[in-house]
């Protein structure tokens, strides 16, 4: 579903806030869900929500405008710039009352929209470490099949938080993986078919790229990531803290370049499996970038053997109408299980990762 450019942005905002409210409720943020319900009513009545976004008519259904807005407001709450709003945001000591928060947000939009509008100019920068629950399971299957050390390279890494999946702990009804003192522990993260948890995973090289990498060595970078985590989602905020600590302890370079350019710099190396991974990135590629990425993956795969395999692991939306937030983990290997196997579905999960259901 794409945007009808003739539909005024205020009306689109009603739809977007309603849809995002349902998604936030589904994904564990009743606080944002309630605020967005009230924001949808305000937009429908032509209130400050509609006025704030009025000059951003070029934004479309894929632009996540409500999350741009709330990300900016959360950032202002975290920096202490909007104490009336912060008084109700739970992660900065507020009371977590969404109706009181909405009254403060509405006043902010009405009287100081210039504080909020800069947030509309850039997409949400989420680096969701929960998606490592899909990646780790995929990597275990790669090791189980090829028995080789892994070179892990990520497209659209953001801050690169998912480049250390082997440093985290995974707990589930189908088995556990990782140390008890890991900086991040995922509970109840897997269901379905058993994983090869005994496979000996060794990641010998890590790297990533992003059009706009987030620099975790700066307070600004961490603030950016934190502002886009929903303010009442204590579990994801704690995971972010753990993943940032792990990243600072073991820095990995994230190059500032398009995915296709980054792939041009990669090649196979004897005795290792090259894994190219991405999560919630492909929807942002235009047609030319998508084709260039495909061509580079095919180049890397051509000539791969069981001793020098290439693997593409993709955790991306399965729907294309912004209807059901289901994400599929798919894998293609060179050499493949059959000549035309393509990207095979290994698991399904949610936008933020767990629970991941294997062999759906
Ligand atoms: C929604 S974020 C996901 C980040 C990370 N993969 C994760 O799962 O947490 C999408 C990221 O893709 C990046 N991106 C979009 N198009 C890109 C491209 N052509 N090449 C590299 N990165 C891109 C954006 O800058 C953004 O950081």
GROMACS .gro file of N, CA and C and ligand atoms in nm, residues 125-128 131 154-158 162 209-212 257-259 279-281 284-285 289, ligand 1:
model
   99
  125UNK      N    1   1.593   0.553   1.359
  125UNK     CA    2   1.718   0.477   1.355
  125UNK      C    3   1.712   0.372   1.465
  126UNK      N    4   1.646   0.263   1.436
  126UNK     CA    5   1.641   0.156   1.535
  126UNK      C    6   1.748   0.054   1.500
  127UNK      N    7   1.824   0.014   1.600
  127UNK     CA    8   1.913  -0.101   1.582
  127UNK      C    9   1.866  -0.203   1.684
  128UNK      N   10   1.787  -0.298   1.637
  128UNK     CA   11   1.715  -0.388   1.727
  128UNK      C   12   1.793  -0.516   1.751
  131UNK      N   13   1.687  -0.896   1.705
  131UNK     CA   14   1.695  -0.970   1.578
  131UNK      C   15   1.813  -1.066   1.575
  154UNK      N   16   2.738  -0.762   0.756
  154UNK     CA   17   2.599  -0.716   0.765
  154UNK      C   18   2.575  -0.595   0.674
  155UNK      N   19   2.463  -0.597   0.606
  155UNK     CA   20   2.419  -0.483   0.523
  155UNK      C   21   2.317  -0.402   0.602
  156UNK      N   22   2.333  -0.271   0.608
  156UNK     CA   23   2.239  -0.188   0.684
  156UNK      C   24   2.249  -0.215   0.833
  157UNK      N   25   2.372  -0.205   0.886
  157UNK     CA   26   2.399  -0.245   1.026
  157UNK      C   27   2.352  -0.144   1.128
  158UNK      N   28   2.322  -0.020   1.088
  158UNK     CA   29   2.294   0.088   1.183
  158UNK      C   30   2.418   0.106   1.272
  162UNK      N   31   2.399  -0.602   1.596
  162UNK     CA   32   2.374  -0.744   1.568
  162UNK      C   33   2.496  -0.815   1.510
  209UNK      N   34   2.801  -0.232   0.704
  209UNK     CA   35   2.790  -0.104   0.634
  209UNK      C   36   2.652  -0.046   0.661
  210UNK      N   37   2.643   0.084   0.643
  210UNK     CA   38   2.514   0.152   0.653
  210UNK      C   39   2.524   0.285   0.581
  211UNK      N   40   2.413   0.330   0.524
  211UNK     CA   41   2.413   0.462   0.462
  211UNK      C   42   2.440   0.569   0.566
  212UNK      N   43   2.393   0.546   0.689
  212UNK     CA   44   2.410   0.645   0.797
  212UNK      C   45   2.441   0.571   0.927
  257UNK      N   46   2.847   0.341   0.360
  257UNK     CA   47   2.832   0.324   0.215
  257UNK      C   48   2.708   0.240   0.187
  258UNK      N   49   2.659   0.243   0.062
  258UNK     CA   50   2.545   0.157   0.028
  258UNK      C   51   2.584   0.009   0.033
  259UNK      N   52   2.484  -0.074   0.056
  259UNK     CA   53   2.506  -0.219   0.067
  259UNK      C   54   2.577  -0.275  -0.056
  279UNK      N   55   1.882  -0.733   0.827
  279UNK     CA   56   1.750  -0.739   0.890
  279UNK      C   57   1.681  -0.604   0.877
  280UNK      N   58   1.555  -0.609   0.831
  280UNK     CA   59   1.468  -0.492   0.817
  280UNK      C   60   1.543  -0.379   0.744
  281UNK      N   61   1.599  -0.411   0.633
  281UNK     CA   62   1.678  -0.318   0.552
  281UNK      C   63   1.627  -0.316   0.408
  284UNK      N   64   1.408  -0.065   0.233
  284UNK     CA   65   1.457   0.071   0.205
  284UNK      C   66   1.538   0.079   0.075
  285UNK      N   67   1.569  -0.036   0.014
  285UNK     CA   68   1.646  -0.034  -0.112
  285UNK      C   69   1.555   0.013  -0.225
  289UNK      N   70   1.930  -0.043  -0.633
  289UNK     CA   71   2.013  -0.097  -0.523
  289UNK      C   72   1.979  -0.245  -0.500
  361LIG     C1   73   1.535  -0.022   1.021
  361LIG     S1   74   1.709   0.000   1.022
  361LIG     C2   75   1.760  -0.166   1.065
  361LIG     C3   76   1.898  -0.168   1.124
  361LIG     C4   77   1.950  -0.305   1.162
  361LIG     N1   78   1.965  -0.388   1.045
  361LIG     C5   79   1.860  -0.374   1.262
  361LIG     O1   80   1.798  -0.475   1.227
  361LIG     O2   81   1.854  -0.328   1.376
  361LIG     C6   82   1.746   0.011   0.849
  361LIG     C7   83   1.890   0.055   0.823
  361LIG     O3   84   1.919   0.034   0.685
  361LIG     C8   85   2.004   0.139   0.643
  361LIG     N2   86   1.998   0.141   0.495
  361LIG     C9   87   1.894   0.172   0.416
  361LIG     N3   88   1.926   0.162   0.285
  361LIG    C10   89   2.055   0.120   0.281
  361LIG    C11   90   2.147   0.089   0.176
  361LIG     N4   91   2.113   0.097   0.046
  361LIG     N5   92   2.271   0.048   0.210
  361LIG    C12   93   2.308   0.039   0.339
  361LIG     N6   94   2.226   0.068   0.443
  361LIG    C13   95   2.101   0.107   0.415
  361LIG    C14   96   1.947   0.260   0.714
  361LIG     O4   97   2.042   0.365   0.718
  361LIG    C15   98   1.915   0.202   0.852
  361LIG     O5   99   2.024   0.213   0.941
   0.00000   0.00000   0.00000
